[in-house]
Amino acid sequence: MAVGEAIPPTASRAALLVLADGRFPAGGHAHSGGAEAAVKAGRVRDAGTLEAFCRGRLHTAGLTAAGLAAAAAAGLDPLALDEAADARTPSPALRAAARRLGRQLTRAVRATWPSPELDALAAARPRGAHQPIVLGLAARAAGLTPLDAAYAAVYESVSGPATAVVRLLGLDPFDATGVLARLAPELDAVAARAADAARGGLDALPAGAAPLLDIMAEVHAAWPVRLFAT
Amino acid sequence: MHLDHPDAYPHRHTYSAAHPLRGDGSRRALRIGLGGPVGSGKTATVAALCRELRDRVSIAVVTNDIYTREDAEFLLRNAVLPPERITAVETGACPHTAIRDDISANLEAVEDLEEAVGPLDLILVESGGDNLTATFSKGLVDAQIFVIDVAGGDDIPRKGGPGVTTADLLVVNKTDLAPYVGADLEGMARDAKAQRGDLPVAFTSLAAEGGVGPVADWVRAQLAAWTAGPR
Amino acid sequence: MTTAPARPGLAPGIRAAARIVAAPDGRGGTALPVLDGAGPFALRRLRAYGPEARVALVGAMSAPLGGDRLTLTAEVEDGAALRFSTTAATIALPGRTGAPATYDTRIRVGDGATLHWLPEPLISARGSDLRSTTRVELAPTARLVLREEQILGRAGEPPGRLSARLTVHRDGRPLFDQELCYGPGVPGWDGGAVLGGHRAVGQLLVVDPAFEDAPVAPRALGATAVLAPLAGPAAVVSAVAPDGLRLRKALESGDLLADGAMWAI
């Protein structure tokens, strides 16, 4: 198949593994998804509190990101989705991080699944579009479905904090991975809900919010010394 | 020391650290990475290089701190460059990931600097202090310097590791401390030669006046070779 | 805090609507050509203050109960100014059937118009299930101050289930859109990402075209409250707190309107 030629929609489910891999070089490793601030505040201390943190993040920010990603993968207007993402992100630190990560992901996706749609978005948002929207367009370019895009988003919403807490607390990596495995049925449910919502168009997209994530993101951004960008 | 590398950047057709030419056909800034263990003097080397070269060369620096902005703030405090020429990249407790496995944030930083204060001749990318295995991706830098010091143990060159073995320049810093820590400089030079073959090694004492000289000379040679490269 | 009178016969599943229309009175003030309320909604006109009309909602009976469907509509026409408050906290209570209650607020603010929407908190009582939506449509030069506070459970009791979505559009485009869900059956709501044991949560949202030229800088207001600019001419104070009193204090600590004395809270 020639470079740039459209890939049939059922081309490769395995592309989802590439996209959702924590080693996909799109900058995620520098972000804790709010876990660093939660650890410092004593709200995440062990595997149990990590699980509660991840569950809350999954059903709020994770659901919202998955809805945006699924909608972008379904072909909704990325610029309208970018506005919808801004409205769903009251924290300026998190808006900046989402755009920075979107730009980093754009770079990686241009090397993996080049797409004129993504090029157009990058031209319209040179400082970066919100990451979930880029993720949705990446899935679309890779021949994946909106549900696949939602899966990548929900997995990312919990794998980032889990990995970060292993580094921050010295938490047993087996325990952290156990948390992710226990959340798997909920990842299924949230991804399905997000993909369903995306079928309803812009107004039906979830807007789940987590007050502590939003508040603590600003507090964290003001720390003079920290390990993670968010 | 081999300071003449007219063929340092031969006709490579697969430049991974971005195409060497800018949109207007001029050559983009040369990107040099500085890595090495914590405390070996990477930031001090960057500061000294900036002071030595800044009058003739347009420089910017990207730091990759373990803790956000520590190194960037050292450079700012010491006023080696105007603040708009220094950018800190956050590394999520994994400085080697940011310079090797996932270089996206560093590439953003490099390009943002070119855009904001360019055209630049040289961008120094300093890694956060890491271990002996941390090296830069060829997708990020054109050449790399590995900085160790005599106080870290004179057996480091013998032990090797990717940084010591493959860096384009190995800097052995703090030679002034050798008598106090019982380091054998000649042995270090011999071990380095065995590990590195013809690749150059510079022994420095940044504490001394002009101590960064050998590194600055090497950088100048790299710049000359880069500028003379194909268009 | 007072409680509304018990509902006669506890009839479940009422439908009730209230509507407020504010319009310039032609003499520099604001008239209230429509002030309609029924069932649990009793709207009272308060003494006007300068150009601003003032309306208080007086809870005339316990609501919302499970199964109730309540709708509140406010329209502030071009150039008018309205201040809305409630005389007591709204308490979501369980109904007899276990069905959820809905409470939908629809607000429109015209060009050059100002709305202060400052109800007392919503309290989610044990066993209740309330789905609330608030949708605000702002004209490009409209100004808005909106406070939303939720208290999870009366003193010493666990909360009911509550979902509250607040959507603000300005000039037809999304400016703010957040859905908060808490209580039994909502996964992860009390973990370290969402409430972390706090029982009061709220936000004070201010939209003013003046922020276009002078946006606020983000600022922490204590350990669990922040002032932040939105991606538009607006700012929000968000806070979680152990209780309603401390929440209110946190929301007011942003001094968001200190220099906007003409239309301060």
PDB file of N, CA and C in Angstrom, chain A residues 16 19-20 58 61-74 132 135-137 139-140 144-158 186-199 206:
ATOM      1  N   LEU A  16      -4.415  -0.333  17.402  1.00  0.00           N
ATOM      2  CA  LEU A  16      -4.846   0.192  18.700  1.00  0.00           C
ATOM      3  C   LEU A  16      -3.794  -0.076  19.780  1.00  0.00           C
ATOM      4  N   LEU A  19      -1.111   2.496  19.339  1.00  0.00           N
ATOM      5  CA  LEU A  19      -1.555   3.824  19.752  1.00  0.00           C
ATOM      6  C   LEU A  19      -1.673   3.944  21.270  1.00  0.00           C
ATOM      7  N   ALA A  20      -2.136   2.884  21.917  1.00  0.00           N
ATOM      8  CA  ALA A  20      -2.400   2.944  23.356  1.00  0.00           C
ATOM      9  C   ALA A  20      -1.179   2.548  24.184  1.00  0.00           C
ATOM     10  N   LEU A  58     -11.235   8.019  35.734  1.00  0.00           N
ATOM     11  CA  LEU A  58     -11.798   7.313  34.580  1.00  0.00           C
ATOM     12  C   LEU A  58     -13.217   7.782  34.281  1.00  0.00           C
ATOM     13  N   ALA A  61     -12.833  12.753  33.942  1.00  0.00           N
ATOM     14  CA  ALA A  61     -11.960  13.244  32.874  1.00  0.00           C
ATOM     15  C   ALA A  61     -11.764  12.195  31.785  1.00  0.00           C
ATOM     16  N   GLY A  62     -11.685  10.910  32.185  1.00  0.00           N
ATOM     17  CA  GLY A  62     -11.495   9.843  31.210  1.00  0.00           C
ATOM     18  C   GLY A  62     -12.686   9.722  30.274  1.00  0.00           C
ATOM     19  N   LEU A  63     -13.888   9.782  30.849  1.00  0.00           N
ATOM     20  CA  LEU A  63     -15.105   9.709  30.039  1.00  0.00           C
ATOM     21  C   LEU A  63     -15.181  10.903  29.079  1.00  0.00           C
ATOM     22  N   THR A  64     -14.872  12.067  29.583  1.00  0.00           N
ATOM     23  CA  THR A  64     -14.943  13.267  28.749  1.00  0.00           C
ATOM     24  C   THR A  64     -13.948  13.179  27.589  1.00  0.00           C
ATOM     25  N   ALA A  65     -12.721  12.776  27.900  1.00  0.00           N
ATOM     26  CA  ALA A  65     -11.700  12.644  26.855  1.00  0.00           C
ATOM     27  C   ALA A  65     -12.110  11.583  25.836  1.00  0.00           C
ATOM     28  N   ALA A  66     -12.671  10.486  26.339  1.00  0.00           N
ATOM     29  CA  ALA A  66     -13.066   9.400  25.437  1.00  0.00           C
ATOM     30  C   ALA A  66     -14.184   9.846  24.506  1.00  0.00           C
ATOM     31  N   GLY A  67     -15.109  10.643  25.005  1.00  0.00           N
ATOM     32  CA  GLY A  67     -16.182  11.162  24.162  1.00  0.00           C
ATOM     33  C   GLY A  67     -15.629  12.029  23.043  1.00  0.00           C
ATOM     34  N   LEU A  68     -14.696  12.903  23.401  1.00  0.00           N
ATOM     35  CA  LEU A  68     -14.090  13.781  22.392  1.00  0.00           C
ATOM     36  C   LEU A  68     -13.307  12.957  21.364  1.00  0.00           C
ATOM     37  N   ALA A  69     -12.563  11.967  21.855  1.00  0.00           N
ATOM     38  CA  ALA A  69     -11.757  11.145  20.953  1.00  0.00           C
ATOM     39  C   ALA A  69     -12.657  10.351  20.000  1.00  0.00           C
ATOM     40  N   ALA A  70     -13.722   9.770  20.557  1.00  0.00           N
ATOM     41  CA  ALA A  70     -14.637   8.981  19.720  1.00  0.00           C
ATOM     42  C   ALA A  70     -15.302   9.882  18.676  1.00  0.00           C
ATOM     43  N   ALA A  71     -15.680  11.081  19.102  1.00  0.00           N
ATOM     44  CA  ALA A  71     -16.346  12.003  18.176  1.00  0.00           C
ATOM     45  C   ALA A  71     -15.403  12.417  17.046  1.00  0.00           C
ATOM     46  N   ALA A  72     -14.139  12.661  17.395  1.00  0.00           N
ATOM     47  CA  ALA A  72     -13.171  13.020  16.352  1.00  0.00           C
ATOM     48  C   ALA A  72     -12.958  11.841  15.405  1.00  0.00           C
ATOM     49  N   ALA A  73     -12.893  10.634  15.973  1.00  0.00           N
ATOM     50  CA  ALA A  73     -12.706   9.456  15.128  1.00  0.00           C
ATOM     51  C   ALA A  73     -13.917   9.219  14.238  1.00  0.00           C
ATOM     52  N   ALA A  74     -15.096   9.657  14.719  1.00  0.00           N
ATOM     53  CA  ALA A  74     -16.318   9.474  13.934  1.00  0.00           C
ATOM     54  C   ALA A  74     -16.457  10.527  12.841  1.00  0.00           C
ATOM     55  N   PRO A 132      -7.179  14.686  23.167  1.00  0.00           N
ATOM     56  CA  PRO A 132      -8.145  13.637  22.796  1.00  0.00           C
ATOM     57  C   PRO A 132      -8.628  13.761  21.348  1.00  0.00           C
ATOM     58  N   LEU A 135      -6.010  12.380  19.233  1.00  0.00           N
ATOM     59  CA  LEU A 135      -6.057  10.926  19.418  1.00  0.00           C
ATOM     60  C   LEU A 135      -7.154  10.310  18.539  1.00  0.00           C
ATOM     61  N   GLY A 136      -8.308  10.971  18.500  1.00  0.00           N
ATOM     62  CA  GLY A 136      -9.407  10.480  17.671  1.00  0.00           C
ATOM     63  C   GLY A 136      -9.044  10.487  16.192  1.00  0.00           C
ATOM     64  N   LEU A 137      -8.395  11.562  15.747  1.00  0.00           N
ATOM     65  CA  LEU A 137      -7.991  11.625  14.335  1.00  0.00           C
ATOM     66  C   LEU A 137      -6.904  10.602  14.031  1.00  0.00           C
ATOM     67  N   ALA A 139      -6.641   7.665  15.495  1.00  0.00           N
ATOM     68  CA  ALA A 139      -7.347   6.384  15.380  1.00  0.00           C
ATOM     69  C   ALA A 139      -8.006   6.273  14.009  1.00  0.00           C
ATOM     70  N   ARG A 140      -8.616   7.377  13.597  1.00  0.00           N
ATOM     71  CA  ARG A 140      -9.293   7.400  12.297  1.00  0.00           C
ATOM     72  C   ARG A 140      -8.293   7.136  11.170  1.00  0.00           C
ATOM     73  N   LEU A 144      -8.948   2.738  12.675  1.00  0.00           N
ATOM     74  CA  LEU A 144      -9.647   2.258  13.861  1.00  0.00           C
ATOM     75  C   LEU A 144     -11.025   2.906  13.974  1.00  0.00           C
ATOM     76  N   THR A 145     -11.835   2.368  14.866  1.00  0.00           N
ATOM     77  CA  THR A 145     -13.211   2.851  15.031  1.00  0.00           C
ATOM     78  C   THR A 145     -13.276   3.906  16.139  1.00  0.00           C
ATOM     79  N   PRO A 146     -14.406   4.635  16.225  1.00  0.00           N
ATOM     80  CA  PRO A 146     -14.601   5.551  17.356  1.00  0.00           C
ATOM     81  C   PRO A 146     -14.500   4.832  18.703  1.00  0.00           C
ATOM     82  N   LEU A 147     -15.011   3.618  18.781  1.00  0.00           N
ATOM     83  CA  LEU A 147     -14.906   2.877  20.042  1.00  0.00           C
ATOM     84  C   LEU A 147     -13.435   2.606  20.384  1.00  0.00           C
ATOM     85  N   ASP A 148     -12.652   2.270  19.369  1.00  0.00           N
ATOM     86  CA  ASP A 148     -11.215   2.063  19.604  1.00  0.00           C
ATOM     87  C   ASP A 148     -10.572   3.334  20.156  1.00  0.00           C
ATOM     88  N   ALA A 149     -10.933   4.463  19.562  1.00  0.00           N
ATOM     89  CA  ALA A 149     -10.368   5.742  20.022  1.00  0.00           C
ATOM     90  C   ALA A 149     -10.745   5.969  21.480  1.00  0.00           C
ATOM     91  N   ALA A 150     -12.001   5.652  21.823  1.00  0.00           N
ATOM     92  CA  ALA A 150     -12.449   5.811  23.204  1.00  0.00           C
ATOM     93  C   ALA A 150     -11.644   4.898  24.130  1.00  0.00           C
ATOM     94  N   TYR A 151     -11.369   3.697  23.670  1.00  0.00           N
ATOM     95  CA  TYR A 151     -10.549   2.776  24.470  1.00  0.00           C
ATOM     96  C   TYR A 151      -9.170   3.363  24.748  1.00  0.00           C
ATOM     97  N   ALA A 152      -8.547   3.896  23.716  1.00  0.00           N
ATOM     98  CA  ALA A 152      -7.208   4.466  23.905  1.00  0.00           C
ATOM     99  C   ALA A 152      -7.276   5.583  24.944  1.00  0.00           C
ATOM    100  N   ALA A 153      -8.326   6.411  24.878  1.00  0.00           N
ATOM    101  CA  ALA A 153      -8.438   7.538  25.808  1.00  0.00           C
ATOM    102  C   ALA A 153      -8.687   7.067  27.235  1.00  0.00           C
ATOM    103  N   VAL A 154      -9.587   6.111  27.413  1.00  0.00           N
ATOM    104  CA  VAL A 154      -9.878   5.690  28.790  1.00  0.00           C
ATOM    105  C   VAL A 154      -8.678   4.951  29.396  1.00  0.00           C
ATOM    106  N   TYR A 155      -7.987   4.187  28.583  1.00  0.00           N
ATOM    107  CA  TYR A 155      -6.823   3.481  29.131  1.00  0.00           C
ATOM    108  C   TYR A 155      -5.755   4.472  29.577  1.00  0.00           C
ATOM    109  N   GLU A 156      -5.535   5.471  28.722  1.00  0.00           N
ATOM    110  CA  GLU A 156      -4.569   6.504  29.054  1.00  0.00           C
ATOM    111  C   GLU A 156      -4.953   7.242  30.344  1.00  0.00           C
ATOM    112  N   SER A 157      -6.269   7.407  30.577  1.00  0.00           N
ATOM    113  CA  SER A 157      -6.698   8.177  31.745  1.00  0.00           C
ATOM    114  C   SER A 157      -6.339   7.483  33.050  1.00  0.00           C
ATOM    115  N   VAL A 158      -6.114   6.187  33.027  1.00  0.00           N
ATOM    116  CA  VAL A 158      -5.746   5.485  34.256  1.00  0.00           C
ATOM    117  C   VAL A 158      -4.313   4.956  34.244  1.00  0.00           C
ATOM    118  N   GLU A 186     -14.638  -1.655  33.917  1.00  0.00           N
ATOM    119  CA  GLU A 186     -15.144  -0.282  33.907  1.00  0.00           C
ATOM    120  C   GLU A 186     -14.600   0.486  32.698  1.00  0.00           C
ATOM    121  N   LEU A 187     -13.383   0.154  32.278  1.00  0.00           N
ATOM    122  CA  LEU A 187     -12.844   0.761  31.056  1.00  0.00           C
ATOM    123  C   LEU A 187     -13.738   0.402  29.873  1.00  0.00           C
ATOM    124  N   ASP A 188     -14.153  -0.870  29.834  1.00  0.00           N
ATOM    125  CA  ASP A 188     -15.077  -1.303  28.771  1.00  0.00           C
ATOM    126  C   ASP A 188     -16.345  -0.454  28.794  1.00  0.00           C
ATOM    127  N   ALA A 189     -16.910  -0.316  29.989  1.00  0.00           N
ATOM    128  CA  ALA A 189     -18.198   0.374  30.106  1.00  0.00           C
ATOM    129  C   ALA A 189     -18.067   1.851  29.726  1.00  0.00           C
ATOM    130  N   VAL A 190     -17.006   2.488  30.198  1.00  0.00           N
ATOM    131  CA  VAL A 190     -16.853   3.929  29.923  1.00  0.00           C
ATOM    132  C   VAL A 190     -16.562   4.157  28.442  1.00  0.00           C
ATOM    133  N   ALA A 191     -15.729   3.306  27.850  1.00  0.00           N
ATOM    134  CA  ALA A 191     -15.434   3.458  26.417  1.00  0.00           C
ATOM    135  C   ALA A 191     -16.712   3.296  25.593  1.00  0.00           C
ATOM    136  N   ALA A 192     -17.534   2.306  25.965  1.00  0.00           N
ATOM    137  CA  ALA A 192     -18.783   2.079  25.220  1.00  0.00           C
ATOM    138  C   ALA A 192     -19.719   3.278  25.370  1.00  0.00           C
ATOM    139  N   ARG A 193     -19.792   3.823  26.598  1.00  0.00           N
ATOM    140  CA  ARG A 193     -20.671   4.969  26.839  1.00  0.00           C
ATOM    141  C   ARG A 193     -20.201   6.183  26.029  1.00  0.00           C
ATOM    142  N   ALA A 194     -18.880   6.378  25.978  1.00  0.00           N
ATOM    143  CA  ALA A 194     -18.339   7.516  25.237  1.00  0.00           C
ATOM    144  C   ALA A 194     -18.625   7.373  23.744  1.00  0.00           C
ATOM    145  N   ALA A 195     -18.437   6.152  23.239  1.00  0.00           N
ATOM    146  CA  ALA A 195     -18.657   5.940  21.803  1.00  0.00           C
ATOM    147  C   ALA A 195     -20.133   6.106  21.455  1.00  0.00           C
ATOM    148  N   ASP A 196     -21.011   5.657  22.353  1.00  0.00           N
ATOM    149  CA  ASP A 196     -22.457   5.856  22.163  1.00  0.00           C
ATOM    150  C   ASP A 196     -22.785   7.338  22.102  1.00  0.00           C
ATOM    151  N   ALA A 197     -22.229   8.069  23.065  1.00  0.00           N
ATOM    152  CA  ALA A 197     -22.517   9.500  23.139  1.00  0.00           C
ATOM    153  C   ALA A 197     -22.047  10.202  21.872  1.00  0.00           C
ATOM    154  N   ALA A 198     -20.910   9.770  21.345  1.00  0.00           N
ATOM    155  CA  ALA A 198     -20.356  10.431  20.153  1.00  0.00           C
ATOM    156  C   ALA A 198     -21.299  10.283  18.965  1.00  0.00           C
ATOM    157  N   ARG A 199     -22.089   9.231  18.966  1.00  0.00           N
ATOM    158  CA  ARG A 199     -23.066   9.061  17.876  1.00  0.00           C
ATOM    159  C   ARG A 199     -24.158  10.117  17.951  1.00  0.00           C
ATOM    160  N   PRO A 206     -20.170  13.699  26.662  1.00  0.00           N
ATOM    161  CA  PRO A 206     -20.069  13.792  28.121  1.00  0.00           C
ATOM    162  C   PRO A 206     -19.208  14.985  28.541  1.00  0.00           C
TER     163      PRO A 206
END
